[in-house]
Short mmCIF file of N, CA, C and O in Angstrom, two decimals:
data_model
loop_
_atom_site.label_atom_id
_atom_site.label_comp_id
_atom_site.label_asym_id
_atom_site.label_seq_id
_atom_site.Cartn_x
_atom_site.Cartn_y
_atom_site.Cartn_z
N UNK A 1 -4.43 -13.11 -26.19
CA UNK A 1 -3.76 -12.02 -25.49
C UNK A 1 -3.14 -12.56 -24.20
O UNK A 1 -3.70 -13.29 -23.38
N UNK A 2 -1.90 -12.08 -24.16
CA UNK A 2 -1.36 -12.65 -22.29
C UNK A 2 -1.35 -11.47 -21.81
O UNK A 2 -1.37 -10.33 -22.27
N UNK A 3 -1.30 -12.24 -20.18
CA UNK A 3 -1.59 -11.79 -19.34
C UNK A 3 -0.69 -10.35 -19.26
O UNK A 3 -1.24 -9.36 -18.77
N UNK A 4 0.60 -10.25 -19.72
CA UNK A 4 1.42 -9.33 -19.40
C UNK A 4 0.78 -7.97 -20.76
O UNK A 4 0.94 -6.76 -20.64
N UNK A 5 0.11 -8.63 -21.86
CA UNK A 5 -0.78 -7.60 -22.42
C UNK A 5 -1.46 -7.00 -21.61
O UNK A 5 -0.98 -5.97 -21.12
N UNK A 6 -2.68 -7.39 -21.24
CA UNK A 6 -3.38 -6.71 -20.89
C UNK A 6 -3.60 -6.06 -19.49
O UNK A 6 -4.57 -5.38 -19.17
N UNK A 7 -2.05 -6.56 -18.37
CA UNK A 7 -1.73 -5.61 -17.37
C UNK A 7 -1.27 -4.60 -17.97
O UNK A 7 -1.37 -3.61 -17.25
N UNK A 8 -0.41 -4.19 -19.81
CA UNK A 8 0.48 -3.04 -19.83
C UNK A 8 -1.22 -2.43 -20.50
O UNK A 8 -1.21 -1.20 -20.44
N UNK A 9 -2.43 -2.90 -21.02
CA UNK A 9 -3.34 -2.03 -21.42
C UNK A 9 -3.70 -1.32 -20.02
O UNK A 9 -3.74 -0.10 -19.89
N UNK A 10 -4.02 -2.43 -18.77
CA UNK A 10 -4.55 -1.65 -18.11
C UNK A 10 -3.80 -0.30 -16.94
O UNK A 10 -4.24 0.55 -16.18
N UNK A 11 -2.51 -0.76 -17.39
CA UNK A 11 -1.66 0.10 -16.52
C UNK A 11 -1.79 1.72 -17.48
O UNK A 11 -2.21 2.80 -17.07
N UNK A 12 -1.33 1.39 -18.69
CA UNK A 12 -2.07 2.86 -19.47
C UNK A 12 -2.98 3.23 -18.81
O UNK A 12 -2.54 4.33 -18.48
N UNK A 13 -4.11 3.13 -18.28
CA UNK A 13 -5.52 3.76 -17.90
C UNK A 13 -5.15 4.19 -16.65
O UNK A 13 -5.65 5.29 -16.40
N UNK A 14 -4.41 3.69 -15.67
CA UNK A 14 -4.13 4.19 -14.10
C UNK A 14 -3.76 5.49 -14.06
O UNK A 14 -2.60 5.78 -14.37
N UNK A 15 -4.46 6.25 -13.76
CA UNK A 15 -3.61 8.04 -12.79
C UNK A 15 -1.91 7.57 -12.57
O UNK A 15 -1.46 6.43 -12.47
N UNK A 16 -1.42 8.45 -12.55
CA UNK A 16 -0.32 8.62 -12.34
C UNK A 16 -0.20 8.05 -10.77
O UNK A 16 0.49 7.04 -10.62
N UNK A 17 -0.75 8.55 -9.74
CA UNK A 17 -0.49 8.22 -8.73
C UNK A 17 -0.58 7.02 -8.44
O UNK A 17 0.08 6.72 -7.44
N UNK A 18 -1.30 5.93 -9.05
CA UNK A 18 -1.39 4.61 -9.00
C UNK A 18 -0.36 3.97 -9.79
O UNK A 18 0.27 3.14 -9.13
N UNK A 19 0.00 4.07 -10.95
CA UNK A 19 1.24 4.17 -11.84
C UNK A 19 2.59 3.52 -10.60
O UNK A 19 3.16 2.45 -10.41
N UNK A 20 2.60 5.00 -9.93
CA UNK A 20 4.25 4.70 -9.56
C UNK A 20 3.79 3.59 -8.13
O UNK A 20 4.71 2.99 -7.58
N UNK A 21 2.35 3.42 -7.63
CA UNK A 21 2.12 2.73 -6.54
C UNK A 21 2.21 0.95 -7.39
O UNK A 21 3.07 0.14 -7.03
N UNK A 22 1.48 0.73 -8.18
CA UNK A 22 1.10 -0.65 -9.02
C UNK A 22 3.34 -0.78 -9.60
O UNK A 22 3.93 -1.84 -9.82
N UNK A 23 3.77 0.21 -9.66
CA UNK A 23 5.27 -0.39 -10.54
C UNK A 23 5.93 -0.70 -8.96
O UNK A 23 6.36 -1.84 -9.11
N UNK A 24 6.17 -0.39 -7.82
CA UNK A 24 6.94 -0.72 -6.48
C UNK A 24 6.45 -2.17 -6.54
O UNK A 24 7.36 -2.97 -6.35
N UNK A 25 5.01 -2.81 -6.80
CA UNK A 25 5.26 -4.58 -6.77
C UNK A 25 6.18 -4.92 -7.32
O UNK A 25 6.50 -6.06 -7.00
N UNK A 26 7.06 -4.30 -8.31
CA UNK A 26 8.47 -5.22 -8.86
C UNK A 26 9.70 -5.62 -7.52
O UNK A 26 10.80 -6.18 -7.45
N UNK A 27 9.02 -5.16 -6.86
CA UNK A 27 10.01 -5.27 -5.83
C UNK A 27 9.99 -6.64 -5.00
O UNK A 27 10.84 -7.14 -4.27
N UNK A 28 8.55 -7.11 -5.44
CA UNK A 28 8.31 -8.48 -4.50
C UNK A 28 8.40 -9.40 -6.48
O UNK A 28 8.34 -9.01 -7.65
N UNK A 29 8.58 -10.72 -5.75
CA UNK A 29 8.48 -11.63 -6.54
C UNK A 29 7.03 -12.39 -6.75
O UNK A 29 6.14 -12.47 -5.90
N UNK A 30 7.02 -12.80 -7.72
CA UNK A 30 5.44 -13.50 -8.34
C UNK A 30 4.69 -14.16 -7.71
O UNK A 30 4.99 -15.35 -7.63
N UNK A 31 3.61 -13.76 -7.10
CA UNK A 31 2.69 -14.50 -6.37
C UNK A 31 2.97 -14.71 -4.93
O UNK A 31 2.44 -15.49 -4.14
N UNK A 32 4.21 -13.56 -4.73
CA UNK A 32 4.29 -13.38 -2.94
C UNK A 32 3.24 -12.53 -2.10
O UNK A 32 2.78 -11.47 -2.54
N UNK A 33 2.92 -13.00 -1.00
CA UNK A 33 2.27 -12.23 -0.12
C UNK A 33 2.65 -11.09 0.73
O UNK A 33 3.34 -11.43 1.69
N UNK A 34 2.43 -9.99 0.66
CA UNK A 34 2.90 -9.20 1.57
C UNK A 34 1.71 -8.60 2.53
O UNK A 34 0.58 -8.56 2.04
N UNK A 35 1.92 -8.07 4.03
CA UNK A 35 0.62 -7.69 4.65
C UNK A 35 0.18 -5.83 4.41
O UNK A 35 0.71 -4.80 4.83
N UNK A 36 -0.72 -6.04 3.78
CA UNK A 36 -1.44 -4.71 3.28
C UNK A 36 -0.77 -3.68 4.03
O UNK A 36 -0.27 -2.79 3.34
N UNK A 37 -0.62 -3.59 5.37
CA UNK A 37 -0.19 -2.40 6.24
C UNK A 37 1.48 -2.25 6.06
O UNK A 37 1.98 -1.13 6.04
N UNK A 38 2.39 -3.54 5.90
CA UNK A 38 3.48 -2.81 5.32
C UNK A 38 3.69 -2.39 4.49
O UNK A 38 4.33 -1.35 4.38
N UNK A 39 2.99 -3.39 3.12
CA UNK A 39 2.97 -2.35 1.58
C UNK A 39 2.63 -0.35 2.17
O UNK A 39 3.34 0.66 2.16
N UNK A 40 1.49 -0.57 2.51
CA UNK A 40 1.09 0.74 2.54
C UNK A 40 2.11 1.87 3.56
O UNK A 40 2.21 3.08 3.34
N UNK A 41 2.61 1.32 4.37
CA UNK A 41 3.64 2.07 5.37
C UNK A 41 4.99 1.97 4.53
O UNK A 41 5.67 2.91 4.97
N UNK A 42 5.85 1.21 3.38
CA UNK A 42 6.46 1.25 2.52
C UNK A 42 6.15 2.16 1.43
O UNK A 42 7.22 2.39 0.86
N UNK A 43 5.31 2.73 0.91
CA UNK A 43 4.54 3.56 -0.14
C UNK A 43 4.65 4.88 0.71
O UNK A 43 5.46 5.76 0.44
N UNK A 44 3.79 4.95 1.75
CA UNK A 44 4.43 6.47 2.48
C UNK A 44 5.87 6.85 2.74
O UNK A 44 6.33 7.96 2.47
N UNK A 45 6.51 5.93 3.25
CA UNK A 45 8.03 6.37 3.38
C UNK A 45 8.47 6.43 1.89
O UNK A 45 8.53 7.61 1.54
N UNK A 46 8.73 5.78 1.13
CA UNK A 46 8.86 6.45 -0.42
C UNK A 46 8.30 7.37 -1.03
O UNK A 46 8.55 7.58 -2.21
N UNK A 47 7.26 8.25 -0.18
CA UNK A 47 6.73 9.33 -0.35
C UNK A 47 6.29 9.48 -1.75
O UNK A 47 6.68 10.37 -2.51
N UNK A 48 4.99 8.03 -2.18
CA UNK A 48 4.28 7.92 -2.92
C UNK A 48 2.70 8.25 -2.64
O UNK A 48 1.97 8.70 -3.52
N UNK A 49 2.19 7.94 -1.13
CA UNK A 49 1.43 8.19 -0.62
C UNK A 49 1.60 9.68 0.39
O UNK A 49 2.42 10.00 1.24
N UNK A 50 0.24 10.45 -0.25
CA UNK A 50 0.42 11.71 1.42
C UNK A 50 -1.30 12.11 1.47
O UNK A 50 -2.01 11.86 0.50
N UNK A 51 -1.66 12.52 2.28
CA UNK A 51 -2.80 12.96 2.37
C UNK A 51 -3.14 14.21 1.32
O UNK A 51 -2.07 14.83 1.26
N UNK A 52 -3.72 14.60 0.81
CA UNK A 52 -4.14 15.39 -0.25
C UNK A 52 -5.23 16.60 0.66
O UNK A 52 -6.31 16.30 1.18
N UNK A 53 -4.59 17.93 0.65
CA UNK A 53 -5.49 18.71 0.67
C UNK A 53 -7.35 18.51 0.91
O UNK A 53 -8.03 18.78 1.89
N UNK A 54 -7.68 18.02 -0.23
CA UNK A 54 -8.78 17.97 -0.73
C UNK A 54 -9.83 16.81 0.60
O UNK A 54 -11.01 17.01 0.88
N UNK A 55 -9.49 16.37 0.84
CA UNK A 55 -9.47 15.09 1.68
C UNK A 55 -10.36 15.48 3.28
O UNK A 55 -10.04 16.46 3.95
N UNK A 56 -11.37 14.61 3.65
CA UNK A 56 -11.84 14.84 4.43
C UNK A 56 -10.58 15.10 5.62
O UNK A 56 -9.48 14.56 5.57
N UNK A 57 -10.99 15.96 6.57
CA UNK A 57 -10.58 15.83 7.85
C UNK A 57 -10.26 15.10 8.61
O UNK A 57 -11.09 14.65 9.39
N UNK A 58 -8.53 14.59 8.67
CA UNK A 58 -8.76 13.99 9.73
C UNK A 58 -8.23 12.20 8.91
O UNK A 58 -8.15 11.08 9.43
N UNK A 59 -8.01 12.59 7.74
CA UNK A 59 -7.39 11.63 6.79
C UNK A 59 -5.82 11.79 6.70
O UNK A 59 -5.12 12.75 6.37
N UNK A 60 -5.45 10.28 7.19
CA UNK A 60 -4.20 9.92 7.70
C UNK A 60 -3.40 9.12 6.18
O UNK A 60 -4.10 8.35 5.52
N UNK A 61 -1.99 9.38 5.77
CA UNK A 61 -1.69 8.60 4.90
C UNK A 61 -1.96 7.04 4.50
O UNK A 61 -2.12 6.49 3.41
N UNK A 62 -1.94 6.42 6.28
CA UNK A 62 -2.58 5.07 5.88
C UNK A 62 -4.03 4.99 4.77
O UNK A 62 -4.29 4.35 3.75
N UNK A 63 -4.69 5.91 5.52
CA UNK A 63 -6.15 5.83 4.93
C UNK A 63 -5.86 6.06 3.04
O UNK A 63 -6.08 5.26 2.13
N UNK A 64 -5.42 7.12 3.01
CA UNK A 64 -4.83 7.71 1.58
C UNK A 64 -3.97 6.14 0.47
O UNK A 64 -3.90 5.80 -0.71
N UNK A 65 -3.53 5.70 1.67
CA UNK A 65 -2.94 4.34 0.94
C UNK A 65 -3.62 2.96 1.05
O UNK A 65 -3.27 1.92 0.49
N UNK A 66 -4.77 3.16 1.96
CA UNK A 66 -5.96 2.00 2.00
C UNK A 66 -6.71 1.92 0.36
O UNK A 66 -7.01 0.92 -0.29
N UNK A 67 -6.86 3.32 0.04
CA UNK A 67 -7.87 3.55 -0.83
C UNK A 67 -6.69 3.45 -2.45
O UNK A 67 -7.09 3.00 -3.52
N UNK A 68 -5.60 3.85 -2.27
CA UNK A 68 -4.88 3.69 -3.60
C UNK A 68 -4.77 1.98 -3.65
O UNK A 68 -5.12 1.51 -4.73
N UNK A 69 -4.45 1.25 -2.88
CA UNK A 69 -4.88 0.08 -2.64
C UNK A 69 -6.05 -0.91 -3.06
O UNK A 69 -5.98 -2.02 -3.58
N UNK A 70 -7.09 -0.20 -2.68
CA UNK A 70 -8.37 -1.29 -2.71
C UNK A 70 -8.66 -0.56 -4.35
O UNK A 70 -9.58 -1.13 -4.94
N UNK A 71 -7.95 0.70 -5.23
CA UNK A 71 -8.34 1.03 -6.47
C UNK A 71 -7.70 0.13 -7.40
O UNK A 71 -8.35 -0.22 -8.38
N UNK A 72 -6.85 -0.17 -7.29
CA UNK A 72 -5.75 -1.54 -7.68
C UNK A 72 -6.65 -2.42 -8.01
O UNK A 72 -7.11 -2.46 -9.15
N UNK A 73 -7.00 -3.18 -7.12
CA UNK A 73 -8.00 -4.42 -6.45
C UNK A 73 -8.99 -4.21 -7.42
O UNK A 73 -9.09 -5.04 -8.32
N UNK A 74 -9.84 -3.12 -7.39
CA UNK A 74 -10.88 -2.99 -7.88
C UNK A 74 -10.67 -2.98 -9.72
O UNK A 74 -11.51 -3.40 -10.52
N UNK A 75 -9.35 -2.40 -10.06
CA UNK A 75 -9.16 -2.51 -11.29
C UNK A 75 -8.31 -4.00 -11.74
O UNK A 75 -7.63 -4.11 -12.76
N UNK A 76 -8.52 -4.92 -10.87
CA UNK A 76 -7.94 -6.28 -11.07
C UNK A 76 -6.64 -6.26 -11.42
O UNK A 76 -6.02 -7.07 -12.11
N UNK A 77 -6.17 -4.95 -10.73
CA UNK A 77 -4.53 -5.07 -11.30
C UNK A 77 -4.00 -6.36 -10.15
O UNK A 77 -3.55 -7.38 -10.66
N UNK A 78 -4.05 -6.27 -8.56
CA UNK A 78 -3.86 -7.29 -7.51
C UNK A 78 -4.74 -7.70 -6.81
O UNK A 78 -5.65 -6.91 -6.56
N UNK A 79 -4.78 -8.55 -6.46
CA UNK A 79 -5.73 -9.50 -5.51
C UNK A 79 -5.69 -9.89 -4.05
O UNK A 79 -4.69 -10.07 -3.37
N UNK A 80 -6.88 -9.97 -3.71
CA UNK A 80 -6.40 -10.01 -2.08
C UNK A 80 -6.14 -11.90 -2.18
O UNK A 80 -6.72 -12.69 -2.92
N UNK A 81 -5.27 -12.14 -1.32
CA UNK A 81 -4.88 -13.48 -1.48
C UNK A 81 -5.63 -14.05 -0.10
O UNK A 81 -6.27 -15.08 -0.34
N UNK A 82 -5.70 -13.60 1.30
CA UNK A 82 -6.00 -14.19 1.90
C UNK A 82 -6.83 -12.97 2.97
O UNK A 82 -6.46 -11.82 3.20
N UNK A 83 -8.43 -13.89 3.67
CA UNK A 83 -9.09 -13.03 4.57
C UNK A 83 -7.92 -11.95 5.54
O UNK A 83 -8.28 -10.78 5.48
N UNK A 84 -7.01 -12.09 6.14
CA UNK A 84 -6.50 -11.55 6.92
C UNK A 84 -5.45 -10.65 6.58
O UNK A 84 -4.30 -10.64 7.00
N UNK A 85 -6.11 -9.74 5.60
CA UNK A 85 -4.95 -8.54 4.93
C UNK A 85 -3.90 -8.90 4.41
O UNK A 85 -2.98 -8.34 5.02
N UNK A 86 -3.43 -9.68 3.43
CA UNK A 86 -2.25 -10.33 2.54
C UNK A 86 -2.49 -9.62 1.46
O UNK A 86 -3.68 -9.31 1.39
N UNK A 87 -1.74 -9.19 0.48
CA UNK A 87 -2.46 -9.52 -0.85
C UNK A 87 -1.24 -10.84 -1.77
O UNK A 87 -0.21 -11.42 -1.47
N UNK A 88 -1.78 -10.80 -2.48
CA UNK A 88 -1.02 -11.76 -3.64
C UNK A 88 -1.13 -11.32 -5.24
O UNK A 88 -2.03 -11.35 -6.08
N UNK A 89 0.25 -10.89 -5.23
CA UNK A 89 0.80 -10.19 -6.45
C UNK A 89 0.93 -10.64 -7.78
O UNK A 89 2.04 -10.92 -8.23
N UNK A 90 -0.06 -10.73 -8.43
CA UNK A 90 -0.65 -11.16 -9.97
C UNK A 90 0.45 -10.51 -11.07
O UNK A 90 0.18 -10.22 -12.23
N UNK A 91 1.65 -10.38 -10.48
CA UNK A 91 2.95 -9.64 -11.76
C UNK A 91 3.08 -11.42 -12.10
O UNK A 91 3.86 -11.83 -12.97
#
C-alpha cells in the first residue's frame, strides 16, 4: 500500500471540519515547514476555524485551531518537524 493510499483511507475518516483544514496543506510543498501559529492564523482568516458555541468560555479561534491541529498530529495525518512549533508536511 502507498503512502498516498492510506492518507486518502485516512482522510475518509476525518469530520468535515478537519477535511477542509488537512486539504489547505496543498498549498505548501512536500516536506516544507511552516510555524504552527501562521498555519493556524491562515485557517481563521479563510474562515475554516471559529470558536464553536459549545466551547468553554473564553475560547479564542487560535485555541479552536490549536486543537484542529494537534487532531491531525494525533491521527498521523502531519508531524511536528521541529521542538519549536514547525510542523513538516507528510503530503
Amino acid at each position: 500500500m502507498l503512502v498516498a493510499d492510506v492518507l486518502s483511507l485516512s482522510y475518509e475518516y476525518l469530520p468535515p471540519h478537519l477535511k477542509q483544514c488537512f486539504l489547505y496543506f496543498a498549498h505548501y510543498p512536500e516536506d516544507y515547514e511552516v510555524h504552527v501559529g501562521t498555519l493556524v492564523s491562515d485557517w481563521i482568516a479563510e474562515g475554516m476555524v471559529m470558536p464553536v458555541k459549545h466551547t468553554e468560555a473564553g475560547t479564542t479561534g487560535e485555541d479552536v485551531g490549536q486543537d484542529y491541529l494537534e487532531e491531525l498530529v494525533k491521527r498521523s495525518m502531519v508531524m511536528v518537524g521541529t521542538p519549536n512549533l514547525k510542523l513538516m508536511i507528510l503530503l
